[in-house]
CSV table of C-alpha atoms and ligand atoms in Angstrom, one decimal:
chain,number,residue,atom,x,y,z
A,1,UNK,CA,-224.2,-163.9,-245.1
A,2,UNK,CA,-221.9,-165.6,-247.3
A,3,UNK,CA,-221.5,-169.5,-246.8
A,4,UNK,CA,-217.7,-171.1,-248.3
A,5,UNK,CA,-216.8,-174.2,-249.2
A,6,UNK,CA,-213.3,-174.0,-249.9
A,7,UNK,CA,-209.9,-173.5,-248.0
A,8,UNK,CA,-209.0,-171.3,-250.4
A,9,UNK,CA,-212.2,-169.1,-249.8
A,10,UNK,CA,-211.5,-168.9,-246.0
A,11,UNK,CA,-208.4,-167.7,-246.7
A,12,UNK,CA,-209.6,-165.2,-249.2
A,13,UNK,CA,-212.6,-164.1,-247.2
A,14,UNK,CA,-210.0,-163.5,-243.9
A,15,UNK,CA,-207.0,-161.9,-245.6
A,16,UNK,CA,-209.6,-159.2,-247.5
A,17,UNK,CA,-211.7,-158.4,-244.0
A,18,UNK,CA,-208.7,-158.6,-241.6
A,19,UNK,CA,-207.8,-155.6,-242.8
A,20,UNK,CA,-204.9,-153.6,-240.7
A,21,UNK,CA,-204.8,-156.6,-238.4
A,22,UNK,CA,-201.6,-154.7,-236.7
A,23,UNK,CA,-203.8,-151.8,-235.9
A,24,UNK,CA,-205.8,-154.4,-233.6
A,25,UNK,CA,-209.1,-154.8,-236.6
A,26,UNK,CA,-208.4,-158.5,-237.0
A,27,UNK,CA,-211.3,-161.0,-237.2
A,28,UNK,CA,-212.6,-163.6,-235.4
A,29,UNK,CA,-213.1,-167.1,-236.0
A,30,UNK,CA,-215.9,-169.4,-234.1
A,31,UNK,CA,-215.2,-173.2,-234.8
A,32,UNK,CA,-218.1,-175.6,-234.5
A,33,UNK,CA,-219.5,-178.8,-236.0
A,34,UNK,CA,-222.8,-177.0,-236.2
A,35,UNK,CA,-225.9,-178.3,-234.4
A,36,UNK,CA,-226.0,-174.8,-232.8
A,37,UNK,CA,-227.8,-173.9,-230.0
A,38,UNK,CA,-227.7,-171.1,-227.0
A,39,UNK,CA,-223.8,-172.1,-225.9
A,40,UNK,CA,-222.7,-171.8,-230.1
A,41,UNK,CA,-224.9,-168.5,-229.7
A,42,UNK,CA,-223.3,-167.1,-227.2
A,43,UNK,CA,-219.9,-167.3,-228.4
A,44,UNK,CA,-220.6,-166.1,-232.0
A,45,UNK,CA,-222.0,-163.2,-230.2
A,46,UNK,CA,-218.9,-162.7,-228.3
A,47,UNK,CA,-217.2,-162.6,-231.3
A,48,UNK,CA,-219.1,-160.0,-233.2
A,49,UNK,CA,-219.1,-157.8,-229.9
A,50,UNK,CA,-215.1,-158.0,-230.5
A,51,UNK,CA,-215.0,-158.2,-234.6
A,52,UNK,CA,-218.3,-156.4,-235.7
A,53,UNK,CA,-218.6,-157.2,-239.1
A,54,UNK,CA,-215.4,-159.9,-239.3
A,55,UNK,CA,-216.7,-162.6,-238.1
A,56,UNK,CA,-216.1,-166.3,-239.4
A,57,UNK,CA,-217.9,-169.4,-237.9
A,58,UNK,CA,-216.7,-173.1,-239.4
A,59,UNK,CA,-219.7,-175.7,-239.5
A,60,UNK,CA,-217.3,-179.3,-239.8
A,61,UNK,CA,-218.2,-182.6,-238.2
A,62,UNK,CA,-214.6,-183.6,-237.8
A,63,UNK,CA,-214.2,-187.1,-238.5
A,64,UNK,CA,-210.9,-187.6,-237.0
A,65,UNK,CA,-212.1,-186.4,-233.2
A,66,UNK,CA,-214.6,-189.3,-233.6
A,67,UNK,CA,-213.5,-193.0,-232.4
A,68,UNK,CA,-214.8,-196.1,-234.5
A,69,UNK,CA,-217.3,-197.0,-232.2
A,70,UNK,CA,-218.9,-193.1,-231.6
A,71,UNK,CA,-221.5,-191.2,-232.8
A,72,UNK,CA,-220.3,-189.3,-236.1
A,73,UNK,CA,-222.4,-190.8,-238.3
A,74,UNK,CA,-225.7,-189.8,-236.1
A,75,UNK,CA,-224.1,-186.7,-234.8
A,76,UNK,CA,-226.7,-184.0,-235.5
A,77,UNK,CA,-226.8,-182.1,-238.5
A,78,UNK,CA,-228.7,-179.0,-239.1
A,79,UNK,CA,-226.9,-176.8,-241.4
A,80,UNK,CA,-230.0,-174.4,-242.5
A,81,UNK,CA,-231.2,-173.7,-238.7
A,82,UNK,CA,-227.6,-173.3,-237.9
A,83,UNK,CA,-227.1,-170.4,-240.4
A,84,UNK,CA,-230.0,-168.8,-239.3
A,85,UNK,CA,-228.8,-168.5,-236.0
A,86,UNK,CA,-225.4,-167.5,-236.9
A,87,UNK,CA,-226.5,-165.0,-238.4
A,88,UNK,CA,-228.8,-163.2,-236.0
A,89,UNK,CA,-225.9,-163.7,-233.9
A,90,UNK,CA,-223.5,-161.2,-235.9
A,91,UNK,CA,-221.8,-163.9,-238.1
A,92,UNK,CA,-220.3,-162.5,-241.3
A,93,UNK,CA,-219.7,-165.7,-243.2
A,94,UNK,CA,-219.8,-169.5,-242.6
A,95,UNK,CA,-217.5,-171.6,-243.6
A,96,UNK,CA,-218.7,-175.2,-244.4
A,97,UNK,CA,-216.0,-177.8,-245.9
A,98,UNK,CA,-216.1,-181.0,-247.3
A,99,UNK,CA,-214.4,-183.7,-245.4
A,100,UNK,CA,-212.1,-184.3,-249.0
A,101,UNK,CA,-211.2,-180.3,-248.5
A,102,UNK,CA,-210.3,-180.3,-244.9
A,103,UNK,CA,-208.3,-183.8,-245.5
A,104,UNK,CA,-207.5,-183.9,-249.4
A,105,UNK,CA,-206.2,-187.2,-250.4
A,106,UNK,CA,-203.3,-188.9,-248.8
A,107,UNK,CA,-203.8,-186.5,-246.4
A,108,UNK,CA,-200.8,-187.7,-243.7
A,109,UNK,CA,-200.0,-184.4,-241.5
A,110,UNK,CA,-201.6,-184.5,-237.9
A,111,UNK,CA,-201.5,-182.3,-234.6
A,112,UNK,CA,-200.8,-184.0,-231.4
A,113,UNK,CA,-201.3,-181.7,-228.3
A,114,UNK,CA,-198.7,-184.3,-226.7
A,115,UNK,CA,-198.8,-185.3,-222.7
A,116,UNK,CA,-202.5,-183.4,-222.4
A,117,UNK,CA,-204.2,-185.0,-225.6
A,118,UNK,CA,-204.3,-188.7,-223.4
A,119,UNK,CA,-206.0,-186.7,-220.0
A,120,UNK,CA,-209.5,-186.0,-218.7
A,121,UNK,CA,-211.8,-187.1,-222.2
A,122,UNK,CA,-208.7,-188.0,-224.1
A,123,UNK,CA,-208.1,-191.1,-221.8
A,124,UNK,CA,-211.8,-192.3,-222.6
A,125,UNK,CA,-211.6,-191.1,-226.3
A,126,UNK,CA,-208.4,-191.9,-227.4
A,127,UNK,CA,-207.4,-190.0,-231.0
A,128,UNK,CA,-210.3,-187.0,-230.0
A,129,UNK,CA,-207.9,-184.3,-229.0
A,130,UNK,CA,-205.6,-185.7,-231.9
A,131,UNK,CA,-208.2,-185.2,-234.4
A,132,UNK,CA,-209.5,-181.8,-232.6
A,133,UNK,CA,-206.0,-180.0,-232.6
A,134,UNK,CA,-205.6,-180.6,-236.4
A,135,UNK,CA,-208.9,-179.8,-237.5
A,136,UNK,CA,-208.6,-176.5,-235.4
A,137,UNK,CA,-204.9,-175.8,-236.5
A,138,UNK,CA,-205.8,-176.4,-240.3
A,139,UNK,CA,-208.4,-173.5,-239.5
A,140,UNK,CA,-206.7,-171.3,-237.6
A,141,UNK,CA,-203.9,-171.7,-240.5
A,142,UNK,CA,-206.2,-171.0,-242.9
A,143,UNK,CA,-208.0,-167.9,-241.4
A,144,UNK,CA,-205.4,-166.5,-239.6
A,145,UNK,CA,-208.2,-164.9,-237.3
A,146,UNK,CA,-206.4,-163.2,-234.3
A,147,UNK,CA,-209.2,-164.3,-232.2
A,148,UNK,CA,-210.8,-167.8,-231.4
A,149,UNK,CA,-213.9,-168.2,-229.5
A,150,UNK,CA,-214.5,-171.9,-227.7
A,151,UNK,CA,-216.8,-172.8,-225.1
A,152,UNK,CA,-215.3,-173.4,-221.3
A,153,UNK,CA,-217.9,-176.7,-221.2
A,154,UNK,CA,-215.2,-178.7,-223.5
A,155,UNK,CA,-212.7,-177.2,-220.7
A,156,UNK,CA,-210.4,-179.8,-221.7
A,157,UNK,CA,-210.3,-179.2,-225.2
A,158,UNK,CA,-209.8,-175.4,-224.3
A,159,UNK,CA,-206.4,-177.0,-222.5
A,160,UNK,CA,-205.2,-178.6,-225.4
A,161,UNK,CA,-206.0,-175.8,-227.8
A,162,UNK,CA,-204.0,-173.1,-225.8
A,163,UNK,CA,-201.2,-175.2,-225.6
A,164,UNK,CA,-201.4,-175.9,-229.4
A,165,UNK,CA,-201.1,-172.4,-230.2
A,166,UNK,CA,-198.4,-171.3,-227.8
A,167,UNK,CA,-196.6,-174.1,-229.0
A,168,UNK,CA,-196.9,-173.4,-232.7
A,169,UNK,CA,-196.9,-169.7,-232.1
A,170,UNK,CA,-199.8,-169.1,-234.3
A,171,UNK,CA,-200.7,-165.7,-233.6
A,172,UNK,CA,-204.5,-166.4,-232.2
A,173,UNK,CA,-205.8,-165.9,-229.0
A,174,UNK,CA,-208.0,-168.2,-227.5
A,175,UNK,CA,-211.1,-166.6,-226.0
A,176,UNK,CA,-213.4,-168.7,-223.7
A,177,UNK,CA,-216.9,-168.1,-223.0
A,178,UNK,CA,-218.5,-169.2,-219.8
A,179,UNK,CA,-221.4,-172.7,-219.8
A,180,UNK,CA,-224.6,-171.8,-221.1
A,181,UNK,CA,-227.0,-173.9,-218.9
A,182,UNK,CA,-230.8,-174.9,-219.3
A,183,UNK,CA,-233.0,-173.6,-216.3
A,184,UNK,CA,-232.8,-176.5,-213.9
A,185,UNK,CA,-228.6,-176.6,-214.4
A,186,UNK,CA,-227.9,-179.1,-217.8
A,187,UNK,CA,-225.0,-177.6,-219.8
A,188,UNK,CA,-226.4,-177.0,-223.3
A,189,UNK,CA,-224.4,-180.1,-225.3
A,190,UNK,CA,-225.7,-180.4,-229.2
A,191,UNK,CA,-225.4,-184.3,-228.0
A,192,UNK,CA,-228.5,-183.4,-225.3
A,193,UNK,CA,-230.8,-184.4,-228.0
A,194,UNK,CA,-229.8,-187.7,-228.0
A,195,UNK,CA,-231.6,-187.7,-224.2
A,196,UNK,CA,-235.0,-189.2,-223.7
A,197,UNK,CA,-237.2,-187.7,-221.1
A,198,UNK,CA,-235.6,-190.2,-218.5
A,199,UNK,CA,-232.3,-189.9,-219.3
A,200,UNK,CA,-232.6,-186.1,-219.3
A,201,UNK,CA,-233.8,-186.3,-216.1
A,202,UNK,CA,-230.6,-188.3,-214.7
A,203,UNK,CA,-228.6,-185.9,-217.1
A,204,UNK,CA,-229.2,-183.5,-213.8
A,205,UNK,CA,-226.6,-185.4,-211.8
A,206,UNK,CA,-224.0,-184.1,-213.6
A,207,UNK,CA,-224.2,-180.3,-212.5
A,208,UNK,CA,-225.6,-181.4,-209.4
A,209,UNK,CA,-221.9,-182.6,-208.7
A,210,UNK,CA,-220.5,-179.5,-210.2
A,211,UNK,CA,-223.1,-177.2,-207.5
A,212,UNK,CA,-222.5,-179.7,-204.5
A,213,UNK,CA,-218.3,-178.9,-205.1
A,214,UNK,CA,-218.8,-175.0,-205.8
A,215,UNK,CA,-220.6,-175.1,-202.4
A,216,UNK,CA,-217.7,-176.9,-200.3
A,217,UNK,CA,-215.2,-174.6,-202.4
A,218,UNK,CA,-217.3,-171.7,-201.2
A,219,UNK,CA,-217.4,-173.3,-197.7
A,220,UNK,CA,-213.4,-173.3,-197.7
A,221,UNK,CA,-213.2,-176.9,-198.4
A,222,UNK,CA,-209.8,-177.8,-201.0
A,223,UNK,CA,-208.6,-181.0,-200.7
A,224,UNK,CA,-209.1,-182.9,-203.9
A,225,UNK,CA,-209.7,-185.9,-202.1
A,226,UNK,CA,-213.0,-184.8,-200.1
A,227,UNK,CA,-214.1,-182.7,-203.3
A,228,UNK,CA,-213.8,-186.0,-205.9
A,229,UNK,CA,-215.4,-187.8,-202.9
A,230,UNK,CA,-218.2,-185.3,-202.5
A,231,UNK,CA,-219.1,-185.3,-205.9
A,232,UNK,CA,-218.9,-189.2,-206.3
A,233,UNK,CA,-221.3,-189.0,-203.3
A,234,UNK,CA,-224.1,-186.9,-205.4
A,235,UNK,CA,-223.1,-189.8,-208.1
A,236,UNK,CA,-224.8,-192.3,-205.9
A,237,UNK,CA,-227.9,-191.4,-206.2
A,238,UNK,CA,-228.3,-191.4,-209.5
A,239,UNK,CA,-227.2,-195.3,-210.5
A,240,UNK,CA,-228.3,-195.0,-213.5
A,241,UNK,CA,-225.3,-192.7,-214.9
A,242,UNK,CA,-221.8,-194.1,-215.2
A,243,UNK,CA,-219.4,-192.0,-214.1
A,244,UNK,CA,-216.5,-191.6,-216.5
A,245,UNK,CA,-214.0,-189.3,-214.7
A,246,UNK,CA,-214.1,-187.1,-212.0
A,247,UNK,CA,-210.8,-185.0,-211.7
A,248,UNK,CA,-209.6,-181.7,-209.9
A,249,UNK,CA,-206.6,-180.8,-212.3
A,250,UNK,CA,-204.5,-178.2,-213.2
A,251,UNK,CA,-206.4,-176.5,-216.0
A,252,UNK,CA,-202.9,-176.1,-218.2
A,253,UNK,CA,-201.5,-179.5,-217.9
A,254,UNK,CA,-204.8,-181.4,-217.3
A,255,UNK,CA,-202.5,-183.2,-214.3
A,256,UNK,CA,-204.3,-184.0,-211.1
A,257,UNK,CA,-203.5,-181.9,-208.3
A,258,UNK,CA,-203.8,-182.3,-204.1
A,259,UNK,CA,-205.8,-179.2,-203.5
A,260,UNK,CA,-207.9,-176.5,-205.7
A,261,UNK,CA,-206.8,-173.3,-206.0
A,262,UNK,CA,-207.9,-170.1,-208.1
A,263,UNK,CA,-207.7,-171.4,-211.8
A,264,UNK,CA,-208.0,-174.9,-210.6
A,265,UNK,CA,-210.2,-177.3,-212.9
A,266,UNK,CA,-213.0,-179.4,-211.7
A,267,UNK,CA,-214.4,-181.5,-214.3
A,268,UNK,CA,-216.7,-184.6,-214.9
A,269,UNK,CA,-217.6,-186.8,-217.6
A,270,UNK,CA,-220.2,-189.8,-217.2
A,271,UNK,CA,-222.5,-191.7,-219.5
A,272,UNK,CA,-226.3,-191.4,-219.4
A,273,UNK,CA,-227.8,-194.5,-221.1
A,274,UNK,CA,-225.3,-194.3,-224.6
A,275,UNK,CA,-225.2,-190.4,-224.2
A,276,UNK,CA,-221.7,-189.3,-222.5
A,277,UNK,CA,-222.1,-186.2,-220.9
A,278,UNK,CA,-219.5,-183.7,-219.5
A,279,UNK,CA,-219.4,-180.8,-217.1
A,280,UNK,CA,-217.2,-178.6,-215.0
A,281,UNK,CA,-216.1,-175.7,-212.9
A,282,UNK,CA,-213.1,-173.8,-212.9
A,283,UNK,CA,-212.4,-173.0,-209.0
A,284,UNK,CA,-212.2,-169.2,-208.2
B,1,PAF,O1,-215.9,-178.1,-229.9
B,1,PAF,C1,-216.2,-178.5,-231.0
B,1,PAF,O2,-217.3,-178.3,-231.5
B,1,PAF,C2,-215.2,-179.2,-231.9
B,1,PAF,O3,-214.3,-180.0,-231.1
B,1,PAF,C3,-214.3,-178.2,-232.7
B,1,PAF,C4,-213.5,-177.3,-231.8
B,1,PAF,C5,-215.2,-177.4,-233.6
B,1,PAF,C6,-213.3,-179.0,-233.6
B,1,PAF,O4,-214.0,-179.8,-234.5
């Protein structure tokens, strides 16, 4: 498995394996900021079930989806185990830029997902989904890959991303692969590590929300109100963790909506000791 540095080489690398992209070969491109683990797995495997043998995955901590006071500088890296496991996944290459090549000097050009880039973690985070849509655009620019493979647990992000594309009309299209979750319900989050065996524990609340609103969907329950109010309910008993949001929006605009219906988004965030944690549904 080859591993690139440059933009240059991406583009290379994609235009000579993309080959007959018209005839539907095209490749695939799986962005990440490494730290792999089972979620990252599954979607690179997605990708080389559609693109045997064409399959890119980007390894970037982004600094521009990272606020002042967050966690890039501790954010976890580990760029040899995450090659391995690209690789037994079906990755062709990996694709591992300097910050100085992914923003060269005087770098002054951004990507603002306007209207949605300010909802669900953009509210708390403000500048993430800035500094996610241009780090993903500068990819998808770069590799031209005609599909992208993102994971439904940043549902939010997945929003944003769509709408970049259809608005740009960059000829990708988004694929998203369901949560990969640990036995007893955590979505798998490369920030899971920063748990201790405490906070892991109250970590649980989170998809016990998610569980206690698929149940009421199930039962017929759709009013937003009784669904936030449920899950703020399962909340409560676990002090400890700070809830951040709790919404039932429109998966496309990220706007809060009266009732849930098929598509609907039901998504958390809350903070577990200096972790923040998110989680969601899609209703349906
Ligand atoms: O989801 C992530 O890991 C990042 O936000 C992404 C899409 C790789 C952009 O840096």
């Amino acid at each position: 498995m080859q591993i690139l540095g440059t933009v240059e080489e991406l583009r290379q690398w994609s235009r000579a394996h993309r080959c007959d992209r018209a005839n539907g070969a095209g490749m695939a491109l799986v962005p990440t900021m490494g730290a792999l683990h089972a979620g990252h797995a599954s979607l690179i495997r997605a990708a080389s079930e559609a693109r045997p043998g064409r399959v890119a995955v980007s390894i970037f901590v982004n600094p521009t989806q990272f606020g002042p006071n967050e966690d890039f500088a501790r954010y976890p890296r580990t760029f040899s185990a995450d090659c391995a496991l690209a690789e037994r996944e079906g990755a062709s290459v990996i694709f591992a830029p300097s910050v100085e090549e992914m923003y060269p000097a005087g770098a002054a050009t951004v990507v603002d997902v306007e209207a949605l880039s300010d909802r669900l973690d953009g509210a708390s985070r403000p500048g993430h989904f800035r500094g996610v849509a241009t780090v993903v655009a500068k990819l998808l620019i770069a590799a031209e890959p005609d599909l992208a493979f993102f994971g439904q647990k940043d549902a939010a992000q997945v929003a944003v991303l769509r709408r970049m594309v259809v608005d740009l009309r960059l000829d990708t299209k988004i694929v998203v692969c369901p949560i990969v979750r640990e036995p007893d319900g955590l979505a798998l989050s490369s920030r899971n590590v920063y748990l201790n065996a405490a906070e892991r524990k109250q970590a649980l609340v989170l998809s016990r929300a998610i569980d206690c609103v698929q149940k009421l969907v199930a039962s017929g329950e759709r009013r937003s109100v009784t669904l936030i109010e449920a899950a703020r309910t399962v909340f409560a008993e676990q002090p400890a963790v700070r809830v951040d949001y709790i919404e039932l929006v429109d998966w496309a605009t990220l706007w809060p909506v009266l009732s849930a219906t098929q598509g609907t988004l039901f998504a958390v965030a809350a903070w577990v000791g200096a972790t923040r944690l998110i989680d969601n549904t899609v209703i349906g």
